[in-house]
PDB file of N, CA and C in Angstrom:
ATOM      1  N   UNK W  25     -21.277  87.329   9.145  1.00 84.00           N
ATOM      2  CA  UNK W  25     -21.502  87.506  10.571  1.00 84.00           C
ATOM      3  C   UNK W  25     -22.418  88.709  10.801  1.00 84.00           C
ATOM      4  N   UNK W  26     -22.146  89.779  10.066  1.00 82.00           N
ATOM      5  CA  UNK W  26     -22.946  90.991  10.252  1.00 82.00           C
ATOM      6  C   UNK W  26     -24.425  90.720   9.977  1.00 82.00           C
ATOM      7  N   UNK W  27     -24.741  90.064   8.876  1.00 83.00           N
ATOM      8  CA  UNK W  27     -26.150  89.825   8.553  1.00 83.00           C
ATOM      9  C   UNK W  27     -26.815  88.909   9.576  1.00 83.00           C
ATOM     10  N   UNK W  28     -26.086  87.933  10.081  1.00 84.00           N
ATOM     11  CA  UNK W  28     -26.640  87.045  11.110  1.00 84.00           C
ATOM     12  C   UNK W  28     -26.921  87.810  12.395  1.00 84.00           C
ATOM     13  N   UNK W  29     -25.981  88.644  12.813  1.00 84.00           N
ATOM     14  CA  UNK W  29     -26.146  89.391  14.061  1.00 84.00           C
ATOM     15  C   UNK W  29     -27.175  90.509  13.935  1.00 84.00           C
ATOM     16  N   UNK W  30     -27.294  91.084  12.746  1.00 78.00           N
ATOM     17  CA  UNK W  30     -28.240  92.182  12.550  1.00 78.00           C
ATOM     18  C   UNK W  30     -29.678  91.738  12.777  1.00 78.00           C
ATOM     19  N   UNK W  31     -29.965  90.461  12.561  1.00 81.00           N
ATOM     20  CA  UNK W  31     -31.311  89.944  12.744  1.00 81.00           C
ATOM     21  C   UNK W  31     -31.648  89.552  14.170  1.00 81.00           C
ATOM     22  N   UNK W  32     -30.718  89.702  15.074  1.00 84.00           N
ATOM     23  CA  UNK W  32     -30.948  89.310  16.467  1.00 84.00           C
ATOM     24  C   UNK W  32     -31.115  90.561  17.333  1.00 84.00           C
ATOM     25  N   UNK W  33     -32.199  90.644  18.060  1.00 81.00           N
ATOM     26  CA  UNK W  33     -32.370  91.808  18.927  1.00 81.00           C
ATOM     27  C   UNK W  33     -31.463  91.716  20.151  1.00 81.00           C
ATOM     28  N   UNK W  34     -30.544  92.643  20.273  1.00 83.00           N
ATOM     29  CA  UNK W  34     -29.673  92.794  21.442  1.00 83.00           C
ATOM     30  C   UNK W  34     -29.004  91.488  21.884  1.00 83.00           C
ATOM     31  N   UNK W  35     -28.152  90.911  21.055  1.00 90.00           N
ATOM     32  CA  UNK W  35     -27.468  89.680  21.457  1.00 90.00           C
ATOM     33  C   UNK W  35     -26.366  89.954  22.478  1.00 90.00           C
ATOM     34  N   UNK W  36     -25.957  88.911  23.154  1.00 93.00           N
ATOM     35  CA  UNK W  36     -24.770  88.941  24.007  1.00 93.00           C
ATOM     36  C   UNK W  36     -23.666  88.265  23.201  1.00 93.00           C
ATOM     37  N   UNK W  37     -22.561  88.966  23.001  1.00 94.00           N
ATOM     38  CA  UNK W  37     -21.506  88.473  22.130  1.00 94.00           C
ATOM     39  C   UNK W  37     -20.202  88.358  22.918  1.00 94.00           C
ATOM     40  N   UNK W  38     -19.524  87.240  22.738  1.00 97.00           N
ATOM     41  CA  UNK W  38     -18.184  87.054  23.294  1.00 97.00           C
ATOM     42  C   UNK W  38     -17.249  86.765  22.142  1.00 97.00           C
ATOM     43  N   UNK W  39     -16.147  87.503  22.084  1.00 97.00           N
ATOM     44  CA  UNK W  39     -15.151  87.337  21.043  1.00 97.00           C
ATOM     45  C   UNK W  39     -13.878  86.823  21.719  1.00 97.00           C
ATOM     46  N   UNK W  40     -13.399  85.652  21.277  1.00 98.00           N
ATOM     47  CA  UNK W  40     -12.247  85.011  21.914  1.00 98.00           C
ATOM     48  C   UNK W  40     -11.126  84.846  20.892  1.00 98.00           C
ATOM     49  N   UNK W  41      -9.949  85.375  21.229  1.00 98.00           N
ATOM     50  CA  UNK W  41      -8.788  85.258  20.364  1.00 98.00           C
ATOM     51  C   UNK W  41      -7.895  84.101  20.785  1.00 98.00           C
ATOM     52  N   UNK W  42      -7.209  83.518  19.800  1.00 98.00           N
ATOM     53  CA  UNK W  42      -6.300  82.390  20.019  1.00 98.00           C
ATOM     54  C   UNK W  42      -5.013  82.614  19.224  1.00 98.00           C
ATOM     55  N   UNK W  43      -3.947  81.929  19.613  1.00 98.00           N
ATOM     56  CA  UNK W  43      -2.678  81.981  18.883  1.00 98.00           C
ATOM     57  C   UNK W  43      -2.138  80.567  18.680  1.00 98.00           C
ATOM     58  N   UNK W  44      -1.069  80.486  17.886  1.00 98.00           N
ATOM     59  CA  UNK W  44      -0.334  79.232  17.809  1.00 98.00           C
ATOM     60  C   UNK W  44       0.707  79.232  18.930  1.00 98.00           C
ATOM     61  N   UNK W  45       1.637  78.306  18.918  1.00 98.00           N
ATOM     62  CA  UNK W  45       2.601  78.188  20.017  1.00 98.00           C
ATOM     63  C   UNK W  45       3.912  78.930  19.763  1.00 98.00           C
ATOM     64  N   UNK W  46       3.956  79.733  18.714  1.00 98.00           N
ATOM     65  CA  UNK W  46       5.146  80.551  18.458  1.00 98.00           C
ATOM     66  C   UNK W  46       5.225  81.645  19.528  1.00 98.00           C
ATOM     67  N   UNK W  47       6.412  81.887  20.068  1.00 96.00           N
ATOM     68  CA  UNK W  47       6.561  82.936  21.075  1.00 96.00           C
ATOM     69  C   UNK W  47       6.259  82.420  22.461  1.00 96.00           C
ATOM     70  N   UNK W  48       6.382  83.335  23.438  1.00 96.00           N
ATOM     71  CA  UNK W  48       6.146  82.914  24.822  1.00 96.00           C
ATOM     72  C   UNK W  48       4.688  83.111  25.231  1.00 96.00           C
ATOM     73  N   UNK W  49       4.336  82.517  26.330  1.00 97.00           N
ATOM     74  CA  UNK W  49       2.952  82.502  26.809  1.00 97.00           C
ATOM     75  C   UNK W  49       2.408  83.905  27.048  1.00 97.00           C
ATOM     76  N   UNK W  50       3.188  84.773  27.673  1.00 98.00           N
ATOM     77  CA  UNK W  50       2.723  86.134  27.978  1.00 98.00           C
ATOM     78  C   UNK W  50       2.455  86.905  26.690  1.00 98.00           C
ATOM     79  N   UNK W  51       3.354  86.811  25.732  1.00 98.00           N
ATOM     80  CA  UNK W  51       3.166  87.504  24.456  1.00 98.00           C
ATOM     81  C   UNK W  51       1.949  86.954  23.713  1.00 98.00           C
ATOM     82  N   UNK W  52       1.752  85.652  23.747  1.00 98.00           N
ATOM     83  CA  UNK W  52       0.597  85.058  23.077  1.00 98.00           C
ATOM     84  C   UNK W  52      -0.713  85.437  23.747  1.00 98.00           C
ATOM     85  N   UNK W  53      -0.706  85.566  25.060  1.00 98.00           N
ATOM     86  CA  UNK W  53      -1.912  86.042  25.750  1.00 98.00           C
ATOM     87  C   UNK W  53      -2.278  87.444  25.277  1.00 98.00           C
ATOM     88  N   UNK W  54      -1.279  88.323  25.199  1.00 98.00           N
ATOM     89  CA  UNK W  54      -1.527  89.695  24.749  1.00 98.00           C
ATOM     90  C   UNK W  54      -1.985  89.721  23.292  1.00 98.00           C
ATOM     91  N   UNK W  55      -1.351  88.920  22.437  1.00 98.00           N
ATOM     92  CA  UNK W  55      -1.717  88.875  21.029  1.00 98.00           C
ATOM     93  C   UNK W  55      -3.139  88.360  20.838  1.00 98.00           C
ATOM     94  N   UNK W  56      -3.512  87.335  21.563  1.00 98.00           N
ATOM     95  CA  UNK W  56      -4.858  86.778  21.406  1.00 98.00           C
ATOM     96  C   UNK W  56      -5.916  87.780  21.857  1.00 98.00           C
ATOM     97  N   UNK W  57      -5.635  88.527  22.917  1.00 98.00           N
ATOM     98  CA  UNK W  57      -6.572  89.556  23.381  1.00 98.00           C
ATOM     99  C   UNK W  57      -6.674  90.680  22.353  1.00 98.00           C
ATOM    100  N   UNK W  58      -5.560  91.043  21.757  1.00 98.00           N
ATOM    101  CA  UNK W  58      -5.553  92.078  20.715  1.00 98.00           C
ATOM    102  C   UNK W  58      -6.374  91.631  19.504  1.00 98.00           C
ATOM    103  N   UNK W  59      -6.243  90.372  19.116  1.00 98.00           N
ATOM    104  CA  UNK W  59      -7.034  89.844  17.995  1.00 98.00           C
ATOM    105  C   UNK W  59      -8.525  89.942  18.290  1.00 98.00           C
ATOM    106  N   UNK W  60      -8.905  89.536  19.488  1.00 98.00           N
ATOM    107  CA  UNK W  60     -10.317  89.582  19.859  1.00 98.00           C
ATOM    108  C   UNK W  60     -10.837  91.019  19.871  1.00 98.00           C
ATOM    109  N   UNK W  61     -10.049  91.940  20.397  1.00 97.00           N
ATOM    110  CA  UNK W  61     -10.459  93.344  20.456  1.00 97.00           C
ATOM    111  C   UNK W  61     -10.613  93.926  19.049  1.00 97.00           C
ATOM    112  N   UNK W  62      -9.752  93.524  18.133  1.00 97.00           N
ATOM    113  CA  UNK W  62      -9.850  94.007  16.750  1.00 97.00           C
ATOM    114  C   UNK W  62     -11.156  93.547  16.115  1.00 97.00           C
ATOM    115  N   UNK W  63     -11.526  92.297  16.323  1.00 96.00           N
ATOM    116  CA  UNK W  63     -12.786  91.780  15.762  1.00 96.00           C
ATOM    117  C   UNK W  63     -13.974  92.470  16.424  1.00 96.00           C
ATOM    118  N   UNK W  64     -13.924  92.677  17.734  1.00 95.00           N
ATOM    119  CA  UNK W  64     -14.995  93.413  18.417  1.00 95.00           C
ATOM    120  C   UNK W  64     -15.161  94.796  17.799  1.00 95.00           C
ATOM    121  N   UNK W  65     -14.051  95.482  17.592  1.00 95.00           N
ATOM    122  CA  UNK W  65     -14.099  96.821  17.002  1.00 95.00           C
ATOM    123  C   UNK W  65     -14.701  96.782  15.602  1.00 95.00           C
ATOM    124  N   UNK W  66     -14.357  95.764  14.826  1.00 94.00           N
ATOM    125  CA  UNK W  66     -14.913  95.624  13.477  1.00 94.00           C
ATOM    126  C   UNK W  66     -16.424  95.412  13.530  1.00 94.00           C
ATOM    127  N   UNK W  67     -16.891  94.603  14.476  1.00 93.00           N
ATOM    128  CA  UNK W  67     -18.337  94.386  14.628  1.00 93.00           C
ATOM    129  C   UNK W  67     -19.045  95.681  15.015  1.00 93.00           C
ATOM    130  N   UNK W  68     -18.465  96.417  15.945  1.00 91.00           N
ATOM    131  CA  UNK W  68     -19.061  97.680  16.365  1.00 91.00           C
ATOM    132  C   UNK W  68     -19.089  98.680  15.217  1.00 91.00           C
ATOM    133  N   UNK W  69     -17.997  98.766  14.448  1.00 91.00           N
ATOM    134  CA  UNK W  69     -17.946  99.668  13.302  1.00 91.00           C
ATOM    135  C   UNK W  69     -18.952  99.285  12.225  1.00 91.00           C
ATOM    136  N   UNK W  70     -19.295  97.993  12.164  1.00 89.00           N
ATOM    137  CA  UNK W  70     -20.284  97.516  11.198  1.00 89.00           C
ATOM    138  C   UNK W  70     -21.709  97.774  11.676  1.00 89.00           C
ATOM    139  N   UNK W  71     -21.841  98.374  12.853  1.00 89.00           N
ATOM    140  CA  UNK W  71     -23.166  98.728  13.360  1.00 89.00           C
ATOM    141  C   UNK W  71     -23.839  97.666  14.191  1.00 89.00           C
ATOM    142  N   UNK W  72     -23.112  96.647  14.611  1.00 89.00           N
ATOM    143  CA  UNK W  72     -23.705  95.592  15.432  1.00 89.00           C
ATOM    144  C   UNK W  72     -23.949  96.147  16.831  1.00 89.00           C
ATOM    145  N   UNK W  73     -25.187  96.100  17.257  1.00 83.00           N
ATOM    146  CA  UNK W  73     -25.569  96.539  18.592  1.00 83.00           C
ATOM    147  C   UNK W  73     -25.778  95.301  19.458  1.00 83.00           C
ATOM    148  N   UNK W  74     -25.241  95.331  20.657  1.00 84.00           N
ATOM    149  CA  UNK W  74     -25.344  94.169  21.537  1.00 84.00           C
ATOM    150  C   UNK W  74     -25.620  94.628  22.961  1.00 84.00           C
ATOM    151  N   UNK W  75     -26.314  93.796  23.719  1.00 87.00           N
ATOM    152  CA  UNK W  75     -26.492  94.047  25.148  1.00 87.00           C
ATOM    153  C   UNK W  75     -25.122  94.085  25.795  1.00 87.00           C
ATOM    154  N   UNK W  76     -24.284  93.132  25.418  1.00 88.00           N
ATOM    155  CA  UNK W  76     -22.909  93.122  25.894  1.00 88.00           C
ATOM    156  C   UNK W  76     -22.023  92.520  24.811  1.00 88.00           C
ATOM    157  N   UNK W  77     -20.794  93.021  24.744  1.00 93.00           N
ATOM    158  CA  UNK W  77     -19.823  92.477  23.813  1.00 93.00           C
ATOM    159  C   UNK W  77     -18.502  92.398  24.573  1.00 93.00           C
ATOM    160  N   UNK W  78     -18.140  91.179  24.950  1.00 96.00           N
ATOM    161  CA  UNK W  78     -16.942  90.954  25.742  1.00 96.00           C
ATOM    162  C   UNK W  78     -15.841  90.361  24.872  1.00 96.00           C
ATOM    163  N   UNK W  79     -14.603  90.609  25.274  1.00 97.00           N
ATOM    164  CA  UNK W  79     -13.458  90.012  24.593  1.00 97.00           C
ATOM    165  C   UNK W  79     -12.641  89.211  25.596  1.00 97.00           C
ATOM    166  N   UNK W  80     -11.998  88.175  25.091  1.00 98.00           N
ATOM    167  CA  UNK W  80     -11.120  87.357  25.924  1.00 98.00           C
ATOM    168  C   UNK W  80      -9.998  86.828  25.042  1.00 98.00           C
ATOM    169  N   UNK W  81      -8.874  86.568  25.655  1.00 98.00           N
ATOM    170  CA  UNK W  81      -7.744  85.974  24.956  1.00 98.00           C
ATOM    171  C   UNK W  81      -7.359  84.669  25.627  1.00 98.00           C
ATOM    172  N   UNK W  82      -7.236  83.620  24.845  1.00 98.00           N
ATOM    173  CA  UNK W  82      -6.852  82.315  25.377  1.00 98.00           C
ATOM    174  C   UNK W  82      -5.403  81.970  25.040  1.00 98.00           C
ATOM    175  N   UNK W  83      -4.737  82.854  24.290  1.00 98.00           N
ATOM    176  CA  UNK W  83      -3.354  82.570  23.925  1.00 98.00           C
ATOM    177  C   UNK W  83      -3.240  81.257  23.185  1.00 98.00           C
ATOM    178  N   UNK W  84      -2.299  80.443  23.605  1.00 98.00           N
ATOM    179  CA  UNK W  84      -2.044  79.150  22.950  1.00 98.00           C
ATOM    180  C   UNK W  84      -2.675  77.983  23.699  1.00 98.00           C
ATOM    181  N   UNK W  85      -3.559  78.262  24.661  1.00 97.00           N
ATOM    182  CA  UNK W  85      -4.086  77.226  25.551  1.00 97.00           C
ATOM    183  C   UNK W  85      -5.125  76.298  24.936  1.00 97.00           C
ATOM    184  N   UNK W  86      -5.829  76.728  23.900  1.00 97.00           N
ATOM    185  CA  UNK W  86      -6.910  75.925  23.323  1.00 97.00           C
ATOM    186  C   UNK W  86      -6.710  75.745  21.818  1.00 97.00           C
ATOM    187  N   UNK W  87      -5.649  75.056  21.425  1.00 98.00           N
ATOM    188  CA  UNK W  87      -5.387  74.905  19.985  1.00 98.00           C
ATOM    189  C   UNK W  87      -6.389  73.964  19.314  1.00 98.00           C
ATOM    190  N   UNK W  88      -6.612  74.197  18.049  1.00 98.00           N
ATOM    191  CA  UNK W  88      -7.399  73.251  17.256  1.00 98.00           C
ATOM    192  C   UNK W  88      -6.532  72.042  16.926  1.00 98.00           C
ATOM    193  N   UNK W  89      -5.270  72.330  16.617  1.00 98.00           N
ATOM    194  CA  UNK W  89      -4.298  71.284  16.296  1.00 98.00           C
ATOM    195  C   UNK W  89      -3.195  71.335  17.343  1.00 98.00           C
ATOM    196  N   UNK W  90      -3.029  70.265  18.082  1.00 97.00           N
ATOM    197  CA  UNK W  90      -1.974  70.199  19.100  1.00 97.00           C
ATOM    198  C   UNK W  90      -0.606  70.172  18.416  1.00 97.00           C
ATOM    199  N   UNK W  91       0.283  71.038  18.883  1.00 97.00           N
ATOM    200  CA  UNK W  91       1.633  71.111  18.317  1.00 97.00           C
ATOM    201  C   UNK W  91       2.637  71.290  19.445  1.00 97.00           C
ATOM    202  N   UNK W  92       3.903  70.986  19.183  1.00 97.00           N
ATOM    203  CA  UNK W  92       4.948  71.303  20.165  1.00 97.00           C
ATOM    204  C   UNK W  92       5.120  72.818  20.269  1.00 97.00           C
ATOM    205  N   UNK W  93       5.828  73.266  21.295  1.00 96.00           N
ATOM    206  CA  UNK W  93       6.135  74.688  21.437  1.00 96.00           C
ATOM    207  C   UNK W  93       6.864  75.204  20.199  1.00 96.00           C
ATOM    208  N   UNK W  94       6.667  76.484  19.936  1.00 97.00           N
ATOM    209  CA  UNK W  94       7.317  77.185  18.821  1.00 97.00           C
ATOM    210  C   UNK W  94       7.016  76.579  17.458  1.00 97.00           C
ATOM    211  N   UNK W  95       5.755  76.159  17.268  1.00 97.00           N
ATOM    212  CA  UNK W  95       5.313  75.618  15.985  1.00 97.00           C
ATOM    213  C   UNK W  95       4.351  76.595  15.327  1.00 97.00           C
ATOM    214  N   UNK W  96       4.653  76.957  14.106  1.00 97.00           N
ATOM    215  CA  UNK W  96       3.817  77.855  13.308  1.00 97.00           C
ATOM    216  C   UNK W  96       2.636  77.051  12.761  1.00 97.00           C
ATOM    217  N   UNK W  97       1.436  77.275  13.303  1.00 98.00           N
ATOM    218  CA  UNK W  97       0.247  76.548  12.852  1.00 98.00           C
ATOM    219  C   UNK W  97      -0.888  77.542  12.598  1.00 98.00           C
ATOM    220  N   UNK W  98      -1.121  77.904  11.334  1.00 98.00           N
ATOM    221  CA  UNK W  98      -2.131  78.903  11.007  1.00 98.00           C
ATOM    222  C   UNK W  98      -3.543  78.583  11.523  1.00 98.00           C
ATOM    223  N   UNK W  99      -3.917  77.321  11.589  1.00 98.00           N
ATOM    224  CA  UNK W  99      -5.269  76.990  12.049  1.00 98.00           C
ATOM    225  C   UNK W  99      -5.492  77.338  13.526  1.00 98.00           C
ATOM    226  N   UNK W 100      -4.419  77.429  14.289  1.00 98.00           N
ATOM    227  CA  UNK W 100      -4.556  77.787  15.704  1.00 98.00           C
ATOM    228  C   UNK W 100      -4.658  79.295  15.915  1.00 98.00           C
ATOM    229  N   UNK W 101      -4.301  80.077  14.913  1.00 98.00           N
ATOM    230  CA  UNK W 101      -4.408  81.536  14.994  1.00 98.00           C
ATOM    231  C   UNK W 101      -5.794  81.916  14.495  1.00 98.00           C
ATOM    232  N   UNK W 102      -6.695  82.183  15.426  1.00 98.00           N
ATOM    233  CA  UNK W 102      -8.077  82.400  15.041  1.00 98.00           C
ATOM    234  C   UNK W 102      -8.814  83.243  16.081  1.00 98.00           C
ATOM    235  N   UNK W 103     -10.037  83.634  15.706  1.00 98.00           N
ATOM    236  CA  UNK W 103     -10.952  84.325  16.624  1.00 98.00           C
ATOM    237  C   UNK W 103     -12.280  83.602  16.552  1.00 98.00           C
ATOM    238  N   UNK W 104     -12.855  83.307  17.699  1.00 98.00           N
ATOM    239  CA  UNK W 104     -14.175  82.686  17.782  1.00 98.00           C
ATOM    240  C   UNK W 104     -15.176  83.727  18.253  1.00 98.00           C
ATOM    241  N   UNK W 105     -16.358  83.698  17.680  1.00 96.00           N
ATOM    242  CA  UNK W 105     -17.423  84.607  18.087  1.00 96.00           C
ATOM    243  C   UNK W 105     -18.572  83.759  18.609  1.00 96.00           C
ATOM    244  N   UNK W 106     -18.943  84.000  19.862  1.00 94.00           N
ATOM    245  CA  UNK W 106     -20.053  83.288  20.492  1.00 94.00           C
ATOM    246  C   UNK W 106     -21.208  84.267  20.668  1.00 94.00           C
ATOM    247  N   UNK W 107     -22.407  83.845  20.258  1.00 92.00           N
ATOM    248  CA  UNK W 107     -23.580  84.722  20.335  1.00 92.00           C
ATOM    249  C   UNK W 107     -24.686  84.023  21.125  1.00 92.00           C
ATOM    250  N   UNK W 108     -25.230  84.769  22.096  1.00 89.00           N
ATOM    251  CA  UNK W 108     -26.387  84.251  22.852  1.00 89.00           C
ATOM    252  C   UNK W 108     -27.514  85.234  22.754  1.00 89.00           C
TER     253      UNK W 108
END
């Protein structure tokens, strides 16, 4: 990611965190935002300069794999990075 972003002059970056359905909605919203903020911090520490770098948390609302509530699904615990 660092090498790809380093070649772009002043990109706009959005970092979005996600969770699985374990736990309640409020806790998952907070966890997903924390995940996104951690990745943003890692990008900044790696020297990535951006016009803007926003973070968002989607909690359990946009799973890759649909599961019932309280299901441990590692593929749904992720961070997406969008670059424009």
